[in-house]
Structures are given as C-alpha cells and as structure tokens.
Amino acid sequence: MLKTATDTGSNRTRSWWGWGYADAHPDDAECAALGALLPGTLARPLPIPRVADLSVGRPGATPPASLAHLVTDDPAARAAHAMGRAYRDVIRALRGTPRRIPDLVARPAGDQDVADLLDWAGGHGVAVIPFGGGSSVVGGVEYRGDAHRAVLSLDLTAMDRVLEIDTRGRAARIQAGALGPVLEAQLRPHGLTLRHFPQSFEFSTLGGWLATRAGGHYATVHTHIDDFVQSLRVVAPAATGASWRLPASGAGPSPDRLFLGSEGALGVITEAWMRLQERPRFKASASVAYGDFGAALEAVRALAQSDLAPANCRLLDPGEAMLSGAARDGSSVLVLGFESATAPVDGRLATALDLALAHGGRADTPASGGDAPADAAVTAWRSAFLRMPYLRDGLARMGAVVDTFETAAGWDTVPALIDAVRTEVGAAATKATGHTATVNCRLTHVYPDGAAPYFTVAVAGRPGDEAAVWDDIKAVAADVLHRHRATITHHHAVGRDHRPGYDLQRPEPFALALRAAKDALDPHGVLNPGVLLG
C-alpha cells in the first residue's frame, strides 16, 4: 500500500485511486453539488472504485529468495502504485481502466537494497519505476508499453530518516523517501526547517522533489528545490556515488544538475544534504484587488523586479479568485506574504503594498505577527489551495474534465500567452465536449524576467470518453506553449505526458549528452523507461 499518514502519527489512510486522504474526498452529495456548477455533467457521481474490481494479473517475474523480503505482489499495493494523480489517472481509475499495473512493489531499506534490486531487474528484463509519494501529475510513475517482461515499482518511503544534522552549517543529510510531514517532524525539534511546501507536501517525498525539480513554498528567489541542495547520493545500475558537500563550486558541470530533474531515468536518488533555515517567527500578509488584470500583471512585475523578495506573490485572475473565494466581484486578487526568522516584516509588506497600490490596486488591512490570521482573501485562497485537488476528484466523479497545467515565460510574452491559452484551450475544450469550458489562470512564481502562469481547465466531459478529451485539450495546450516559446513545465516535471514538448524544447547537443548518460548509467534500459528519453 501507499505509505499513509499513520506513519506520521495519525490514523488516516491514503486513497489508492485519487488525491490525498480517503476520508477527505467529497461525498456523493457534494459531488452532485459540484457537478451542478458545470452544466452537462452526469446525473449522479461515478462510484468510488474498488481494487477488487480490477484485473490484477499474476506477476510476470519472481524475485530471488535474497530479495523476497523486500517485495510484495499484493493486489492492493500494486494497484496503489500503478499511476500518479493526474486527472487522467483518476478518471481511468473511476472507469476501471488504469494502465498496466506493476507486477511487484519493493520497499528497500537502504542503498544496498536499491542496488541489489536494480541488479536483479537489469539481468531479468524488469522495468523499475522509482516511486515516492505517487503524486505525479505527468505520468511519471506509470509504465507504458510492453518492452519489459515485468514492472517493479520501487517505493522508497521506508528510507525516510533525517540521518545527520549540521546545526553550525544549517544543513541535514536526509533519506530520499521522507514524505514532507515526516521530514519536517524530524527537523522541528532542532528549530530548523527545509521550508519547501509544494501543494503535494503531505503526499510527496524529498526524492520526488529532487527528481522532478519541484517548485515549492516561495514565489520569489528560492522557487525550486534545486536552491536547497548541497549534495546528492545516487544509486544507478552501473555505479553508486555522492557529490561533495560544498557551499559552492566552479569545478566543471555540476554533478548534482545531472540528477536533479532526471525523474528516475538515470539513477535512484537515495540521500541528499539539504540546506535548512531557522523556522520563521515573523509573518505578515495582505491581499490587493484589481479591476484590471493587465494592471495587476504590471504590479507583480514591479514587485518581482524590486528587492523586496516576498515569500508569497500569487496573482489570481477573476475566475481563480472567485473559485477560491478570494473575491466575488470580478476582481483579480494579488496575495502577498512576507516571513523572517530574525526580524519583523511589516515594513517590507507596507512597502510592497505601496508599490502594488500605485498600479491601481485596493488593499484590505494587512495581518502581521507570528500567529496573526491573514485577511479574508488570503485565508480563502490558502484553504482553497489545499482543498482544490479533492474537489477536482469530486468533479471527475461527475464526469467532468478538470485539470491544471503550468508554464513559465518572459514578461514580454506572459500577457499574450495567457490570452492565447484562455482563447485556444477554452475553444478546444468546448469543441471536444459540446459544453462551455472555463479556463482560469494564476501566477504561482514570479521572477525579475518573467513569471509562471498556472492554468485550470474545467468542462463537462463526454461520458466514458473523458480521458480522450483530456488528451485533446492537453495537446492544444502544449502547442500554444510551444508557439509562445513557453516551457512545457515550470515545476510539474516532464514524465511521459510532456515528452513531446520536452523533445522540442531541449537543444540537440544536450539531447545527445542525455542519451549517452542514460546508456552509460542504465545499460539495460530498465529505469523508468519512456521518461525524458525513448
């Protein structure tokens, strides 16, 4: 089974088919109420799927006796490791048609176990899919095709300890299988934090963040997990090794950069030394409303190009603001937040508000202090941010097509890109279904030279054909991004879903080097086949 919250002290269990905790999903009545918001959805929700209704066949391979204690062929465990948590994964589970279910699930306890499992798999034609929390939304933890006799899901969550803490250097050596809450619980007694909080924080691991170059808590400056890495330890089929732990180095191409974002295709990240911070004591937040989205974009650009470095600087368009409850009058809303472990941040927030208001915004009273509640819009946004994946699954039960995709582009491109996505993706979704689609946008991360727009698409689907509709919409979205030279992904990763866009984006010399690295490190081609490379 997927590792559950029981491992961090609660009695809640994970859903095998959908997002998060099984007891947090909308009930049938709430699903129906959600469906009523999208005309054309089903009359009643699809039933919650059961593992017992799946066709889970016999394993196509048997591990040797020396590895048997690490491996299970339990149908429930295999089903829970068959897919990530993209919309397409959820709707296929609801329709009883998941992709290939892994033959075996392994839970190694250390590096040697990982090496032994890779050695066995390489010699027996068994594909190995590294698996952390299973929260991938890009097909990163599933197997497609039939080139391997069997598939092994390599679940690293038994390797979840903070092994060493350097308080003087403010860093820690952490095993890659640590889920977000497990990791933070071990750092908290030392007054330290990694402070990397993606939306999937509860259900994703350090290794998953590193392998996908995950975006996290901060909207500016330290936006990706990359910024907190000192060194990595990687077990590959051909070799095992660790980079030196250094504050910085100019010694050639960075070895860490080879494996950051490699998505388990080059090796299995088993440990990392990570830079930590003192836990923040001072916080302040506020929201600013705008009647004009273009003016709001200019305000965000000015903030990103200042030296204020807000921890939160997220802009919601009118649809996103209404969906989250941050505004109901057609306004766009900018959510601002500052934090510090050493000094009050009220002055920085006040300066940021002055800048934001100078671009035509109107602000609520800011909230400050370590435990002070945020204003109403900030509170509504934060609550909706955590709840949204569950609501998506509720809408999926009503036959709706609801998903997100994200990108990044320069400030000279962002306004036109957002307009093109709204127009073209919305039209494609409407054409594919015959129903009016909604396309909302928010900026999740901002930089001096550009921003990361994050889009939500919602439309009533074609009953029984929802996955195909999703594929059509995704293809149009990828085409729009490519034409505007916007990245295929800012932080969701490449996986299998974004492979075509990634192939177009990367330069050929790099593609040649990546293929050579794959051949050298994974000579049998068993590590996460189809991710990043064919």
Tab-separated table of N, CA and C in Angstrom, residues 43-107:
chain	number	residue	atom	x	y	z
A	43	ALA	N	-25.661	12.764	-14.090
A	43	ALA	CA	-26.777	12.943	-13.164
A	43	ALA	C	-26.401	12.509	-11.754
A	44	ARG	N	-25.519	11.540	-11.649
A	44	ARG	CA	-25.069	11.063	-10.338
A	44	ARG	C	-23.595	10.699	-10.424
A	45	PRO	N	-22.891	10.759	-9.315
A	45	PRO	CA	-21.443	10.510	-9.348
A	45	PRO	C	-21.102	9.065	-9.654
A	46	LEU	N	-19.983	8.900	-10.331
A	46	LEU	CA	-19.448	7.558	-10.532
A	46	LEU	C	-19.092	6.959	-9.172
A	47	PRO	N	-19.257	5.649	-8.999
A	47	PRO	CA	-18.921	5.038	-7.710
A	47	PRO	C	-17.416	5.071	-7.457
A	48	ILE	N	-17.060	5.099	-6.190
A	48	ILE	CA	-15.651	5.035	-5.817
A	48	ILE	C	-15.117	3.664	-6.212
A	49	PRO	N	-14.012	3.611	-6.940
A	49	PRO	CA	-13.531	2.320	-7.450
A	49	PRO	C	-12.974	1.433	-6.350
A	50	ARG	N	-13.037	0.132	-6.593
A	50	ARG	CA	-12.511	-0.849	-5.642
A	50	ARG	C	-11.407	-1.660	-6.305
A	51	VAL	N	-10.375	-1.938	-5.548
A	51	VAL	CA	-9.288	-2.763	-6.062
A	51	VAL	C	-9.813	-4.122	-6.492
A	52	ALA	N	-10.802	-4.632	-5.763
A	52	ALA	CA	-11.339	-5.958	-6.060
A	52	ALA	C	-11.948	-6.043	-7.455
A	53	ASP	N	-12.324	-4.888	-8.035
A	53	ASP	CA	-12.945	-4.889	-9.357
A	53	ASP	C	-11.922	-4.810	-10.497
A	54	LEU	N	-10.634	-4.664	-10.152
A	54	LEU	CA	-9.598	-4.565	-11.175
A	54	LEU	C	-9.111	-5.947	-11.580
A	55	SER	N	-8.588	-6.012	-12.782
A	55	SER	CA	-7.964	-7.250	-13.247
A	55	SER	C	-6.468	-7.179	-12.931
A	56	VAL	N	-6.109	-7.650	-11.764
A	56	VAL	CA	-4.711	-7.648	-11.336
A	56	VAL	C	-4.161	-9.042	-11.576
A	57	GLY	N	-3.378	-9.183	-12.648
A	57	GLY	CA	-2.899	-10.498	-13.043
A	57	GLY	C	-1.756	-11.012	-12.189
A	58	ARG	N	-1.304	-12.200	-12.510
A	58	ARG	CA	-0.172	-12.783	-11.807
A	58	ARG	C	1.105	-12.049	-12.198
A	59	PRO	N	2.062	-11.923	-11.285
A	59	PRO	CA	3.320	-11.246	-11.607
A	59	PRO	C	4.063	-11.936	-12.744
A	60	GLY	N	4.714	-11.126	-13.572
A	60	GLY	CA	5.458	-11.666	-14.690
A	60	GLY	C	6.885	-12.026	-14.358
A	61	ALA	N	7.276	-11.838	-13.114
A	61	ALA	CA	8.634	-12.191	-12.679
A	61	ALA	C	8.602	-12.489	-11.190
A	62	THR	N	9.554	-13.294	-10.742
A	62	THR	CA	9.666	-13.652	-9.327
A	62	THR	C	11.063	-13.291	-8.844
A	63	PRO	N	11.159	-12.484	-7.790
A	63	PRO	CA	12.485	-12.105	-7.301
A	63	PRO	C	13.176	-13.288	-6.639
A	64	PRO	N	14.494	-13.259	-6.540
A	64	PRO	CA	15.203	-14.346	-5.856
A	64	PRO	C	14.907	-14.315	-4.361
A	65	ALA	N	15.183	-15.413	-3.701
A	65	ALA	CA	14.896	-15.528	-2.269
A	65	ALA	C	15.592	-14.432	-1.466
A	66	SER	N	16.765	-14.002	-1.919
A	66	SER	CA	17.526	-12.983	-1.188
A	66	SER	C	16.842	-11.623	-1.174
A	67	LEU	N	15.905	-11.399	-2.111
A	67	LEU	CA	15.193	-10.118	-2.188
A	67	LEU	C	13.717	-10.236	-1.823
A	68	ALA	N	13.251	-11.442	-1.574
A	68	ALA	CA	11.814	-11.672	-1.372
A	68	ALA	C	11.248	-10.859	-0.218
A	69	HIS	N	12.059	-10.615	0.823
A	69	HIS	CA	11.548	-9.881	1.985
A	69	HIS	C	11.310	-8.405	1.682
A	70	LEU	N	11.829	-7.922	0.557
A	70	LEU	CA	11.646	-6.520	0.175
A	70	LEU	C	10.472	-6.320	-0.777
A	71	VAL	N	9.916	-7.386	-1.289
A	71	VAL	CA	8.996	-7.311	-2.425
A	71	VAL	C	7.648	-7.917	-2.077
A	72	THR	N	6.583	-7.319	-2.611
A	72	THR	CA	5.243	-7.876	-2.465
A	72	THR	C	4.530	-7.881	-3.809
A	73	ASP	N	3.621	-8.852	-3.973
A	73	ASP	CA	2.752	-8.859	-5.145
A	73	ASP	C	1.290	-8.676	-4.728
A	74	ASP	N	1.079	-8.115	-3.548
A	74	ASP	CA	-0.268	-7.864	-3.040
A	74	ASP	C	-1.043	-6.980	-4.018
A	75	PRO	N	-2.263	-7.376	-4.439
A	75	PRO	CA	-3.015	-6.605	-5.431
A	75	PRO	C	-3.278	-5.163	-5.023
A	76	ALA	N	-3.580	-4.919	-3.743
A	76	ALA	CA	-3.858	-3.552	-3.315
A	76	ALA	C	-2.613	-2.681	-3.425
A	77	ALA	N	-1.465	-3.215	-3.016
A	77	ALA	CA	-0.220	-2.460	-3.128
A	77	ALA	C	0.113	-2.180	-4.586
A	78	ARG	N	-0.088	-3.173	-5.436
A	78	ARG	CA	0.217	-2.993	-6.857
A	78	ARG	C	-0.703	-1.948	-7.500
A	79	ALA	N	-1.981	-1.995	-7.164
A	79	ALA	CA	-2.923	-1.021	-7.722
A	79	ALA	C	-2.573	0.398	-7.279
A	80	ALA	N	-2.171	0.554	-6.025
A	80	ALA	CA	-1.843	1.876	-5.491
A	80	ALA	C	-0.590	2.456	-6.120
A	81	HIS	N	0.236	1.598	-6.724
A	81	HIS	CA	1.471	2.057	-7.353
A	81	HIS	C	1.383	2.068	-8.879
A	82	ALA	N	0.189	1.921	-9.426
A	82	ALA	CA	0.035	1.795	-10.874
A	82	ALA	C	0.035	3.128	-11.601
A	83	MET	N	-0.147	4.231	-10.867
A	83	MET	CA	-0.330	5.519	-11.537
A	83	MET	C	-0.088	6.639	-10.549
A	84	GLY	N	-0.010	7.850	-11.097
A	84	GLY	CA	0.108	9.031	-10.264
A	84	GLY	C	-1.256	9.591	-9.939
A	85	ARG	N	-1.350	10.934	-9.902
A	85	ARG	CA	-2.609	11.562	-9.514
A	85	ARG	C	-3.025	12.671	-10.467
A	86	ALA	N	-2.665	12.511	-11.753
A	86	ALA	CA	-3.190	13.410	-12.774
A	86	ALA	C	-4.673	13.138	-12.980
A	87	TYR	N	-5.364	14.075	-13.622
A	87	TYR	CA	-6.779	13.855	-13.914
A	87	TYR	C	-6.977	12.547	-14.666
A	88	ARG	N	-6.131	12.292	-15.658
A	88	ARG	CA	-6.294	11.088	-16.465
A	88	ARG	C	-6.151	9.834	-15.608
A	89	ASP	N	-5.252	9.854	-14.626
A	89	ASP	CA	-5.113	8.711	-13.724
A	89	ASP	C	-6.401	8.486	-12.938
A	90	VAL	N	-6.957	9.575	-12.436
A	90	VAL	CA	-8.161	9.487	-11.601
A	90	VAL	C	-9.354	8.988	-12.411
A	91	ILE	N	-9.563	9.548	-13.605
A	91	ILE	CA	-10.740	9.147	-14.372
A	91	ILE	C	-10.615	7.711	-14.854
A	92	ARG	N	-9.395	7.251	-15.163
A	92	ARG	CA	-9.235	5.858	-15.572
A	92	ARG	C	-9.467	4.913	-14.409
A	93	ALA	N	-9.076	5.330	-13.220
A	93	ALA	CA	-9.384	4.502	-12.050
A	93	ALA	C	-10.895	4.442	-11.830
A	94	LEU	N	-11.562	5.576	-11.971
A	94	LEU	CA	-13.016	5.609	-11.798
A	94	LEU	C	-13.724	4.757	-12.851
A	95	ARG	N	-13.173	4.723	-14.054
A	95	ARG	CA	-13.775	3.929	-15.133
A	95	ARG	C	-13.289	2.488	-15.123
A	96	GLY	N	-12.377	2.148	-14.178
A	96	GLY	CA	-11.880	0.780	-14.072
A	96	GLY	C	-10.905	0.396	-15.156
A	97	THR	N	-10.196	1.408	-15.722
A	97	THR	CA	-9.269	1.128	-16.823
A	97	THR	C	-7.899	1.767	-16.576
A	98	PRO	N	-7.252	1.478	-15.452
A	98	PRO	CA	-5.912	2.025	-15.259
A	98	PRO	C	-4.940	1.402	-16.252
A	99	ARG	N	-3.795	2.060	-16.443
A	99	ARG	CA	-2.771	1.474	-17.311
A	99	ARG	C	-2.165	0.255	-16.632
A	100	ARG	N	-1.099	-0.268	-17.208
A	100	ARG	CA	-0.510	-1.500	-16.709
A	100	ARG	C	-0.181	-1.404	-15.219
A	101	ILE	N	-0.657	-2.369	-14.497
A	101	ILE	CA	-0.417	-2.438	-13.049
A	101	ILE	C	0.924	-3.119	-12.814
A	102	PRO	N	1.784	-2.549	-11.963
A	102	PRO	CA	3.094	-3.188	-11.753
A	102	PRO	C	2.956	-4.614	-11.242
A	103	ASP	N	3.898	-5.439	-11.609
A	103	ASP	CA	3.882	-6.839	-11.183
A	103	ASP	C	4.284	-6.985	-9.729
A	104	LEU	N	5.177	-6.116	-9.290
A	104	LEU	CA	5.724	-6.206	-7.939
A	104	LEU	C	5.938	-4.807	-7.384
A	105	VAL	N	5.911	-4.705	-6.057
A	105	VAL	CA	6.245	-3.468	-5.356
A	105	VAL	C	7.348	-3.793	-4.356
A	106	ALA	N	8.428	-3.024	-4.409
A	106	ALA	CA	9.545	-3.234	-3.485
A	106	ALA	C	9.691	-2.026	-2.574
A	107	ARG	N	10.062	-2.286	-1.322
A	107	ARG	CA	10.331	-1.199	-0.374
A	107	ARG	C	11.718	-1.412	0.224
